[in-house]
Coordinates of C-alpha atoms and ligand atoms in Angstrom, one line a residue:
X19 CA 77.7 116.7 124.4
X20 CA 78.8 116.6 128.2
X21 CA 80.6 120.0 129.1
X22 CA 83.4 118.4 131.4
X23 CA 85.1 116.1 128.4
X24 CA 87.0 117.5 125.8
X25 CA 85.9 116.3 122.4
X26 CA 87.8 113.6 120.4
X27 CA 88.9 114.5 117.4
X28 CA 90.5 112.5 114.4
X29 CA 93.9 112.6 113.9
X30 CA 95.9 115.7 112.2
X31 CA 95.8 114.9 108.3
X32 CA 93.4 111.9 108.6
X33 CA 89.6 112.3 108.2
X34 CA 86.5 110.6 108.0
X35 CA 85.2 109.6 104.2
X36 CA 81.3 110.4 104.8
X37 CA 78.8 110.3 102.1
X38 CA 77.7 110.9 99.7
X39 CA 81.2 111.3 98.9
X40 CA 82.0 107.3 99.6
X41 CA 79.6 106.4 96.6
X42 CA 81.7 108.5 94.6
X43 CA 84.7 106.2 96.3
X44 CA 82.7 103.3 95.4
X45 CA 81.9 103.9 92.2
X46 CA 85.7 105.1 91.0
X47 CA 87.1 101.5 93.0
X48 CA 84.5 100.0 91.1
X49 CA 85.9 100.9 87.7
X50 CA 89.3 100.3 89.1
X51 CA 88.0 96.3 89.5
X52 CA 86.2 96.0 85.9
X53 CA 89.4 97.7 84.4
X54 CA 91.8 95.5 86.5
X55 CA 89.8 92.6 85.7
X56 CA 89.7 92.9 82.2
X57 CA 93.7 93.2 82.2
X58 CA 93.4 89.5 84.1
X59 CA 94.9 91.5 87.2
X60 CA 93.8 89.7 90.8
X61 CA 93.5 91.4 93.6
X62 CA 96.0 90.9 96.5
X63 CA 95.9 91.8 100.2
X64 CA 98.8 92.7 102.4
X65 CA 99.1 94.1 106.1
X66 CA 99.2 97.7 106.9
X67 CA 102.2 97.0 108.7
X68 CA 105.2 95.7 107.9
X69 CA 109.1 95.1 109.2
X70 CA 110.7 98.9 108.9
X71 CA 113.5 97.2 107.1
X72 CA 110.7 96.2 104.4
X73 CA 110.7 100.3 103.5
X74 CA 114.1 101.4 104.9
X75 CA 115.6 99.0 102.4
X76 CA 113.3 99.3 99.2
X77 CA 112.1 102.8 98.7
X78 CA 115.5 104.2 100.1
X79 CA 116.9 105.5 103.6
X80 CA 117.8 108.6 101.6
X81 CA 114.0 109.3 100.6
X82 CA 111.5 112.2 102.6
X83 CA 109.8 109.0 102.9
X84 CA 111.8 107.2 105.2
X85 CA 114.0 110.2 106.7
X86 CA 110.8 112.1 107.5
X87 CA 107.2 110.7 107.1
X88 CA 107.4 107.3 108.2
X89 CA 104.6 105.7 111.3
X90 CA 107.2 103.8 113.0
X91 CA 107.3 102.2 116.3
X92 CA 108.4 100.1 118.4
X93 CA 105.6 97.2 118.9
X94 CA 106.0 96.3 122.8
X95 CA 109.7 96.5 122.6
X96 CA 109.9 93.8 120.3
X97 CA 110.4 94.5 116.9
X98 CA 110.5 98.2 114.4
X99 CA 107.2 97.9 112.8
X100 CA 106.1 100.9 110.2
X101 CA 102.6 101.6 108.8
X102 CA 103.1 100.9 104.8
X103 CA 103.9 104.5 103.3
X104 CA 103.3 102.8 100.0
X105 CA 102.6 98.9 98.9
X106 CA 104.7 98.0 96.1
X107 CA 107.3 97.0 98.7
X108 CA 104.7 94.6 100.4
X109 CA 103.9 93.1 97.2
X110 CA 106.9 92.0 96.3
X111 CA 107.8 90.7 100.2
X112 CA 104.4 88.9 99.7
X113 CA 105.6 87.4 96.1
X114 CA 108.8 86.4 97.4
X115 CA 107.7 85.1 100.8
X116 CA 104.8 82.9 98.8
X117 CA 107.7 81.6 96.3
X118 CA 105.3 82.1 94.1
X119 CA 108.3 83.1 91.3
X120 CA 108.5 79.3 91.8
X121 CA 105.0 79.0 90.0
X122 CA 106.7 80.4 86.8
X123 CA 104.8 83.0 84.6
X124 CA 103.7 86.4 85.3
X125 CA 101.6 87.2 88.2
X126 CA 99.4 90.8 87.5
X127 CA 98.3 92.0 90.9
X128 CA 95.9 95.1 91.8
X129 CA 95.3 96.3 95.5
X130 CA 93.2 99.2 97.3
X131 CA 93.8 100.4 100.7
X132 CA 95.6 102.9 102.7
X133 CA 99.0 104.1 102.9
X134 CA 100.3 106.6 105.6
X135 CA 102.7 109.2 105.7
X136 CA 103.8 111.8 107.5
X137 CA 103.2 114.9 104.8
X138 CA 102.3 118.3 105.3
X139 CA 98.7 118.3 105.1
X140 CA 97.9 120.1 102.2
X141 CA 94.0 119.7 99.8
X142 CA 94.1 116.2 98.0
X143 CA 96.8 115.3 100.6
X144 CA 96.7 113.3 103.7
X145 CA 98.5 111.2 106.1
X146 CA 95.9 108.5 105.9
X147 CA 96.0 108.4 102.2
X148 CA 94.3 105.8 99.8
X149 CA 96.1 104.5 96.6
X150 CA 95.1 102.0 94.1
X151 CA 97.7 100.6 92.6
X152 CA 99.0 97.1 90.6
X153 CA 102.1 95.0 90.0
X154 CA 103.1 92.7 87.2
X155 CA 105.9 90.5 88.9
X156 CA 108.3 87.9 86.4
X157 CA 108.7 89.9 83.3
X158 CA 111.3 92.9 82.1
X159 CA 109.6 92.9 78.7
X160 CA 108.8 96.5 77.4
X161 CA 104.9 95.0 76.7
X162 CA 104.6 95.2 80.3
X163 CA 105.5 98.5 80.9
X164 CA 103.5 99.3 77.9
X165 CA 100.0 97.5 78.9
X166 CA 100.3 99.0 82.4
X167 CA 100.4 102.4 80.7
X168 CA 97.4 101.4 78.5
X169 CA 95.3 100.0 81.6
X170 CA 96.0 103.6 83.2
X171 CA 94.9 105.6 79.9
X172 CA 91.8 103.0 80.0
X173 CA 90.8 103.6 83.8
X174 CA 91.4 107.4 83.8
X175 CA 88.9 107.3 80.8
X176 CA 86.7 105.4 82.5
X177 CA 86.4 107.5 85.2
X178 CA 86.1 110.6 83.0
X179 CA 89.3 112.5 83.8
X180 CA 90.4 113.3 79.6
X181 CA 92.6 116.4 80.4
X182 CA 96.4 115.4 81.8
X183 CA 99.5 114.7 80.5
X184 CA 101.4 111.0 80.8
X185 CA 105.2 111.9 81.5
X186 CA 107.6 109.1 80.9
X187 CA 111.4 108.7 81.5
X188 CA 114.0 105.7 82.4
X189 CA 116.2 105.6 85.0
X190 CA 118.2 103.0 83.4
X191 CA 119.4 100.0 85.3
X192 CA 122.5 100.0 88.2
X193 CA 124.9 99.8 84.9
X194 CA 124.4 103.2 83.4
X195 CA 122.5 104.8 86.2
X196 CA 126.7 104.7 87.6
X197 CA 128.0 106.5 84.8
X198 CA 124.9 109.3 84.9
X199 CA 125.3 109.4 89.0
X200 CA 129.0 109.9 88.0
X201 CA 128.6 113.1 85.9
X202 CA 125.9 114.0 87.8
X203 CA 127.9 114.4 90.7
X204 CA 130.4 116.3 88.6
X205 CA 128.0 118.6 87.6
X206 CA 126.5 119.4 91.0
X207 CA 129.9 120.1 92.2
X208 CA 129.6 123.3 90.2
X209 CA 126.3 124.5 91.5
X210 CA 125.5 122.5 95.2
X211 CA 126.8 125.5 96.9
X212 CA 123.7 127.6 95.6
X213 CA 121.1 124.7 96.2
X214 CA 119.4 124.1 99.3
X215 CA 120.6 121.9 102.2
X216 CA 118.7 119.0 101.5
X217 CA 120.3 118.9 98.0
X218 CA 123.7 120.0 99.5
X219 CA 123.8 116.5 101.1
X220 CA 122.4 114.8 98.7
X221 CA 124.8 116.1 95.6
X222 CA 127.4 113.3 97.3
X223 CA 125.2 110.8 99.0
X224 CA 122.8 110.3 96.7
X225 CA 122.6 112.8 94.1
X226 CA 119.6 111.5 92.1
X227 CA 117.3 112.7 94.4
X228 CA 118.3 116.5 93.6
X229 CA 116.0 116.0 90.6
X230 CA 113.3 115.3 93.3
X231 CA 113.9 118.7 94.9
X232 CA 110.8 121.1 94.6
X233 CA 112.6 124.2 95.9
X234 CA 111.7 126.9 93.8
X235 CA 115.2 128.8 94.2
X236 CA 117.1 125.5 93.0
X237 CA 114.6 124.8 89.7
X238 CA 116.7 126.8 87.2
X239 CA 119.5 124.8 88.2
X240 CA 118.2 121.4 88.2
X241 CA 117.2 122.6 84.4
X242 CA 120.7 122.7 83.5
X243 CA 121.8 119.4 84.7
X244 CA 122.8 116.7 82.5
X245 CA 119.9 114.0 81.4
X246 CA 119.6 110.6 82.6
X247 CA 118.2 109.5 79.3
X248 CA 121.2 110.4 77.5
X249 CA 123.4 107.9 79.3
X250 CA 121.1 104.9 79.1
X251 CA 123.2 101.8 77.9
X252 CA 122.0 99.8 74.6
X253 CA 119.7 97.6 76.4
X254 CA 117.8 100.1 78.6
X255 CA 118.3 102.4 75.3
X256 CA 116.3 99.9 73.6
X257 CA 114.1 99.0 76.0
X258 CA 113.0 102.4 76.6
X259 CA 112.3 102.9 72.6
X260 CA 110.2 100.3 72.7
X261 CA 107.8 101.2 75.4
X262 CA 107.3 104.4 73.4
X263 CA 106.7 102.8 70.3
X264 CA 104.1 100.7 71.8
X265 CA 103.0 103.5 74.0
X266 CA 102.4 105.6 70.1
X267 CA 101.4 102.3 68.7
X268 CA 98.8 101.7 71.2
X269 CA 97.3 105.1 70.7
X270 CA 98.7 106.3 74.2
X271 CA 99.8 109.9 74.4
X272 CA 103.0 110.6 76.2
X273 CA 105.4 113.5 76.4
X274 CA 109.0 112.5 77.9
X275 CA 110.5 114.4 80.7
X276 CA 113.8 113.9 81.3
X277 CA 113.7 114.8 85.3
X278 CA 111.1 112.1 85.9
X279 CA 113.1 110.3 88.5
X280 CA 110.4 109.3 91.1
X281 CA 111.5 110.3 94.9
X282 CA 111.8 105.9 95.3
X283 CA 115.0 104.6 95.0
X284 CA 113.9 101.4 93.7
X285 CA 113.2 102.1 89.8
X286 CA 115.0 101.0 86.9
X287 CA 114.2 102.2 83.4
X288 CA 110.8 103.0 82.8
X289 CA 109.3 105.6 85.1
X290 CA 105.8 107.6 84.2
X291 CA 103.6 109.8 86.2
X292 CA 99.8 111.2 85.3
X293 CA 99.7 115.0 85.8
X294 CA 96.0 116.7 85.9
X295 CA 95.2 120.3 85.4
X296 CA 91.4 119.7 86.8
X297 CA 92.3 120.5 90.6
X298 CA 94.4 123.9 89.8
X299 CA 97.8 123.4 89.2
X300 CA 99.3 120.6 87.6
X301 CA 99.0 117.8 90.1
X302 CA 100.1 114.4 90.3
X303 CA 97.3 111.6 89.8
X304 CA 99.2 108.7 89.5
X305 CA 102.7 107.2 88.7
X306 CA 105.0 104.6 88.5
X307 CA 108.0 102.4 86.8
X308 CA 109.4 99.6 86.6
X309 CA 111.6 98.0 89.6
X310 CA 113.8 95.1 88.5
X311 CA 115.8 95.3 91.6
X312 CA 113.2 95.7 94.1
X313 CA 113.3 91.8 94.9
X314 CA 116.8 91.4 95.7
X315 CA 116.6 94.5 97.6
X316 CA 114.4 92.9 100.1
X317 CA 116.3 89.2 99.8
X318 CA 114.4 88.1 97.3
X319 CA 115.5 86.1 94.1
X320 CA 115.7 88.5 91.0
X321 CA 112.4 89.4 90.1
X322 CA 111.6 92.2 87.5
X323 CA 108.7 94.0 88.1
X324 CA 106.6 96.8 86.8
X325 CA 104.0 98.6 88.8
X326 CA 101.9 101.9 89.4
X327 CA 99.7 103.6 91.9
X328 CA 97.1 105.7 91.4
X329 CA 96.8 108.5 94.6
X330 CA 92.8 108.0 95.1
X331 CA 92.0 110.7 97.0
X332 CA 93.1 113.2 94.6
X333 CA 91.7 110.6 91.8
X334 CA 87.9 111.0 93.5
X335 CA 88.9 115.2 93.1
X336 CA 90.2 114.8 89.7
X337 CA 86.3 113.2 88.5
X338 CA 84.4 115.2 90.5
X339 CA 85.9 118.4 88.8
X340 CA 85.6 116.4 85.3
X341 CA 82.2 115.5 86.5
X342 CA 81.3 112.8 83.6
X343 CA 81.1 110.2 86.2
X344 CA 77.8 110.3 87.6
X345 CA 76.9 108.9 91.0
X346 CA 73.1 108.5 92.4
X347 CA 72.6 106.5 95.0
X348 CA 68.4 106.7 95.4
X349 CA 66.4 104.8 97.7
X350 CA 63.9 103.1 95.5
X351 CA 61.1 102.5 97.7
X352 CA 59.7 103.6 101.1
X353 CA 57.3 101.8 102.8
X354 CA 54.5 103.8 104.5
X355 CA 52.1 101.8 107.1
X356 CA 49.7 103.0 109.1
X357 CA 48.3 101.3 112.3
X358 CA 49.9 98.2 114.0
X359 CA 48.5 96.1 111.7
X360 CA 49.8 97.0 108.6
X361 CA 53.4 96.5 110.0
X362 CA 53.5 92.8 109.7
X363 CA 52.7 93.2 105.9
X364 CA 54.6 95.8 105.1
X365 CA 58.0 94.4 106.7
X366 CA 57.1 91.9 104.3
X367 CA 56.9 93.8 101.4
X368 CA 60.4 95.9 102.3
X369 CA 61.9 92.3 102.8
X370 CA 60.8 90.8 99.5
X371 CA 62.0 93.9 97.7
X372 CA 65.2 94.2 99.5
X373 CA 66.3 90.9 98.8
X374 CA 65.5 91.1 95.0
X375 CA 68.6 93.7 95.9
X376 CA 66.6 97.0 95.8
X377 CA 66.8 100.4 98.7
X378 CA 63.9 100.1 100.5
X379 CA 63.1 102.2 103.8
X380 CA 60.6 101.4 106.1
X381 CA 59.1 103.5 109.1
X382 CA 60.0 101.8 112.3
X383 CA 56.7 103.1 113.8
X384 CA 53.3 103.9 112.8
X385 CA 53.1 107.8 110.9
X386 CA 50.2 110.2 109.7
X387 CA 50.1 109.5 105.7
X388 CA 51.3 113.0 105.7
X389 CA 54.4 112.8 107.8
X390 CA 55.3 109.4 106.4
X391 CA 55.3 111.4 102.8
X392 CA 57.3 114.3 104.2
X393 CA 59.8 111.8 105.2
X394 CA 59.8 109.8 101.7
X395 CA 60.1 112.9 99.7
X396 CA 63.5 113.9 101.9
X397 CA 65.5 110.7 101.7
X398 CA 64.7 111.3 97.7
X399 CA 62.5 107.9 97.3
X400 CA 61.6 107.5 93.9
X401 CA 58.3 105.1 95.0
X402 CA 56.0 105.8 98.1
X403 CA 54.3 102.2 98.7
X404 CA 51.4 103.0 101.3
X405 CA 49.5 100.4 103.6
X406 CA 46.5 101.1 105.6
X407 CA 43.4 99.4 106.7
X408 CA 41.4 100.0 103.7
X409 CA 44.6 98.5 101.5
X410 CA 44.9 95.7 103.7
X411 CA 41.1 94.9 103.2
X412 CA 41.4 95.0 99.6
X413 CA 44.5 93.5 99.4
X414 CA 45.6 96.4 96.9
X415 CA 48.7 98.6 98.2
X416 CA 48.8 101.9 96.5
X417 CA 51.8 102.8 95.0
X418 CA 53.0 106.6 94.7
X419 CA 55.6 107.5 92.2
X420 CA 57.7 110.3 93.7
X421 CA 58.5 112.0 90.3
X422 CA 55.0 111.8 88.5
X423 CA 52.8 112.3 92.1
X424 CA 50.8 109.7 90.5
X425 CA 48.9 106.8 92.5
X426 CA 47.5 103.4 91.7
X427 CA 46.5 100.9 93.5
X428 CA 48.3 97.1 92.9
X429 CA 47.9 94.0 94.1
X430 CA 50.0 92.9 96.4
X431 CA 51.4 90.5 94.2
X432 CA 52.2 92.4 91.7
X433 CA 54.0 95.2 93.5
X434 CA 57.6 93.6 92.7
X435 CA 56.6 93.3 89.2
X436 CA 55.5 96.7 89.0
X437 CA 58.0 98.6 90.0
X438 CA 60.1 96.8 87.9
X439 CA 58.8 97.3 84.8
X440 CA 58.2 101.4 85.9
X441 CA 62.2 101.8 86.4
X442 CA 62.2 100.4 82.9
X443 CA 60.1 102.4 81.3
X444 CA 61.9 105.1 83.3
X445 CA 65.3 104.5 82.2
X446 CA 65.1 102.7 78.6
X447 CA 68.7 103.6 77.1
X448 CA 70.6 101.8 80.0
X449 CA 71.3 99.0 77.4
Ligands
ZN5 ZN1 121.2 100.2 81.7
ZN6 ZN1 117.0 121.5 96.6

């Protein structure tokens, strides 16, 4: 390192994913595919940056979200552009902008990727954060809501997380969310004086979001305010009732909580959130609702839609602490040669092997037996596959298994063969 240039490093709140810890990524994405797949999701890909008007009119210009912890800037003093705080939003724009309502049906999306935002870092919190998430778009049917709360049950099972708790709650639609906002108000006239400022401001501009506030001094009065759910009109009423008959129906635990607003202001009836004890204190893992709005919102044509995302970074903490999702990477085979005219051969050999898909190393320059050995042994090799003169001569490679230390010697053109019928032999219950 030169002594006259300060060191770069990576931005407060972001960090580098290094492994081993990415195969644990992998693995947990790849889960999220067969899951998502198997629910005839698709995967869809949208920019990382969008219009601000995309957020500022969708999630809410009331939210932390957009008041505080949104990237925005001004891109060559053209145009407000904002790095996607969440993706919901940009699925919707993309639906719309594609016409693909126009199609007819219902469209079942999933997406990966990262979202930023300006939060307090904080463990299992950054401002380069990853989500996986999905959106059924052309449907307010309560099956919807329902399936997408199965599909969650299914992937955190999948993953091995068993221990949390599935909160649910509607927010009812524009029609009785008035009334409730109404007495809501009422009721905050009373107390707002004792709360703190943000909830001050927001008991008359938006007082919805005081049932967001995590302000320890306010809780006790938050508990006391009146509850959405018992303002719902007949349809939302209805609708509600059966999502949790289907939830109950489709063997999906679920305990209501009345506060469950979401800090978005796009919901409509059903919202639900995933809370985990595994990483301390009850943590959120994943939530989400439905949005029926959300299209117009943005200038779309009306569009109901149901969606969810899943936080993944604290997802990845959640199964390492459950630990029933077990990740091994090995390297399978290293490829040991000695003198320069084993190399041709034994690039040969790593080739054939690594295009029948298996993790082969190869020295990139003639070693002692011994030191080519050492190095096997640490990079965790389950085979040692060794070519020297004499094996050349004979046209028998000997093969070293790592875990037994034993030794024979093969023919050449049975090595592929051979080591596939030792991993069986090795690991006979994978069926
Ligand atoms: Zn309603
Ligand atoms: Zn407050």
């Amino acid at each position: 390192m030169s002594k006259d240039v300060e060191p770069i490093r990576s931005v407060k709140g972001m960090r580098d994913l290094l492994p081993p810890e990415t195969w644990l990524w992998q693995r947990v994405e790849e889960e999220a595919r067969q899951v998502f797949h198997a629910y005839n999701f698709d995967e869809i890909r949208t920019p990382i940056l969008e219009p601000t008007a995309l957020f500022t009119r969708s999630v809410g210009a009331d939210t932390d979200i957009v008041t505080k912890e949104m990237y925005t800037f001004c891109d060559r003093g053209e145009e407000s552009l904002t790095l996607r705080p969440e993706a919901t939003a940009s699925v919707v724009r993309a639906y719309t902008e594609h016409a693909l309502y126009n199609r007819g049906g219902i469209h079942k999306f999933y997406y990966l990727g990262p979202m930023f935002r300006r939060d307090r870092p904080q463990k299992g919190r950054y401002r380069q954060f990853y989500q996986i998430g999905a959106e059924v778009l052309g449907s307010d049917h309560p099956s919807i809501d329902a399936e997408g709360i199965e599909l969650v049950a299914l992937l955190l099972d999948r993953v091995g997380i068993r221990q949390y708790t599935l909160f649910i709650n509607s927010v009812g639609c524009p029609n009785c969310r008035a009334e409730y906002v109404r007495v809501l108000r009422q009721a905050l006239r009373g107390v707002a004086a004792q709360m703190c400022a943000d909830c001050q401001r927001r008991a008359e501009t938006n007082p919805l979001r005081v049932l967001d506030c995590k302000v320890p001094g306010d809780q006790p009065l938050i508990e006391r305010l009146p509850h959405i759910i018992d303002y719902l009109d007949a349809e939302c009423r209805h609708h509600f009732d059966r999502v949790t008959q289907q939830l109950r129906e489709r063997g999906v635990a679920y305990t209501i909580n009345p506060r469950l607003v979401r800090g978005l202001d796009y919901y409509t009836r059903t919202t639900f959130e995933v809370t985990s004890g595994v990483l301390g204190a009850q943590n959120s893992l994943l939530g989400g609702g439905r949005y029926d709005g959300l299209s117009e919102m943005i200038g779309g044509p009306a569009a109901p839609g149901f969606g969810f995302a899943i936080g993944q970074d604290r997802l990845v903490l959640a199964v390492e602490a459950a630990g029933q999702l077990k990740v091994e990477c090995p390297l399978e085979v290293y490829v040991a040669w000695m003198g320069d005219g084993a190399l041709a051969p034994a690039g040969e050999l790593a080739r054939q092997l690594r295009r029948s898909g298996q993790r082969v190393e190869i020295a990139y320059q003639p070693l002692k037996l011994k030191r080519s050995l050492a190095i096997a042994n640490k990079l965790g090799a389950r085979f040692v596959v060794i070519i020297g003169e004499g094996e050349l001569a004979s046209g028998r490679y000997q093969v070293k298994d790592m875990t037994t230390g034993e030794q024979e010697a093969v023919e050449r053109a049975e090595i592929e063969r051979y080591l596939q019928a030792k991993r069986e032999e090795a690991a006979p219950s994978e069926t």
